[in-house]
Amino acid sequence: MALIPFTSKQSYSESQPEKIVEQKERYLTISLYDALTAELMRIKITPLQESESAFLSEKAKNPKSYYREQAVAAGKSLGVDAVMIGAISEYTEREGSAIGVQSPAAVNFSIEVLDTKDGRTLWESYFNERQKPLLDNVYEIGKFFKRGAKWITADELAKEGARKTAADFSQFLLEN
């Protein structure tokens, strides 16, 4: 399997400077790659540098094709059975500090694993979280203390989402 670099939904990318969008896509791609390689011992994952290179090559060859098509073509060129793609819909930094915020961090992204033979979706997942005060959701007290009983940054939330996605995908592979 190869992890293709994240892209961003138009609604998110148009609301942020291009450099910030690229940084967040890169951060989430690396976070997910690290989580996948730590979680999936039984699956060979193409080194990130190789999958990025193959994807950029396909993107340059076919600039008008869709991200999904470019990803599948990159997977074929790498000789892998599947590619994992992701799209960011929201990546909002908290306003405030670890001890108090005016607005909490929020991260929303989707993931798909595509078969490189025909491009069909083999698995998909979504991560969507806006951190809430403990009193707004007492059922998440474990998560609150796991986060150090503080308001976390969007990057910390994204990394948490990457780990959850890798664990969910690992569970899917075990069950199938």
Short mmCIF file of N, CA and C in Angstrom, two decimals, residues 134 137-150 160:
data_model
loop_
_atom_site.label_atom_id
_atom_site.label_comp_id
_atom_site.label_asym_id
_atom_site.label_seq_id
_atom_site.Cartn_x
_atom_site.Cartn_y
_atom_site.Cartn_z
N LEU A 134 -14.78 20.00 29.23
CA LEU A 134 -15.13 18.77 29.94
C LEU A 134 -16.59 18.77 30.38
N ASN A 137 -19.21 17.60 27.86
CA ASN A 137 -19.28 16.20 27.52
C ASN A 137 -18.52 15.36 28.55
N VAL A 138 -19.17 15.06 29.64
CA VAL A 138 -18.54 14.33 30.74
C VAL A 138 -18.17 12.90 30.33
N TYR A 139 -18.82 12.38 29.30
CA TYR A 139 -18.53 11.02 28.85
C TYR A 139 -17.12 10.90 28.26
N GLU A 140 -16.52 12.01 27.90
CA GLU A 140 -15.17 11.97 27.32
C GLU A 140 -14.10 12.35 28.34
N ILE A 141 -14.36 12.06 29.59
CA ILE A 141 -13.41 12.42 30.66
C ILE A 141 -12.06 11.74 30.46
N GLY A 142 -12.08 10.50 29.95
CA GLY A 142 -10.82 9.79 29.70
C GLY A 142 -9.98 10.51 28.67
N LYS A 143 -10.61 10.97 27.61
CA LYS A 143 -9.91 11.70 26.56
C LYS A 143 -9.36 13.02 27.11
N PHE A 144 -10.13 13.67 27.96
CA PHE A 144 -9.71 14.94 28.57
C PHE A 144 -8.41 14.76 29.36
N PHE A 145 -8.34 13.72 30.18
CA PHE A 145 -7.14 13.50 30.99
C PHE A 145 -5.99 12.94 30.14
N LYS A 146 -6.30 12.17 29.13
CA LYS A 146 -5.27 11.66 28.22
C LYS A 146 -4.56 12.82 27.51
N ARG A 147 -5.30 13.89 27.28
CA ARG A 147 -4.76 15.09 26.63
C ARG A 147 -4.07 16.02 27.63
N GLY A 148 -3.88 15.56 28.83
CA GLY A 148 -3.19 16.37 29.83
C GLY A 148 -4.07 17.40 30.50
N ALA A 149 -5.38 17.21 30.42
CA ALA A 149 -6.36 18.12 31.02
C ALA A 149 -6.15 19.56 30.54
N LYS A 150 -5.93 19.70 29.24
CA LYS A 150 -5.70 21.03 28.67
C LYS A 150 -6.31 21.13 27.28
N GLU A 160 -3.76 12.94 16.71
CA GLU A 160 -4.69 12.02 17.37
C GLU A 160 -5.60 11.35 16.34
#
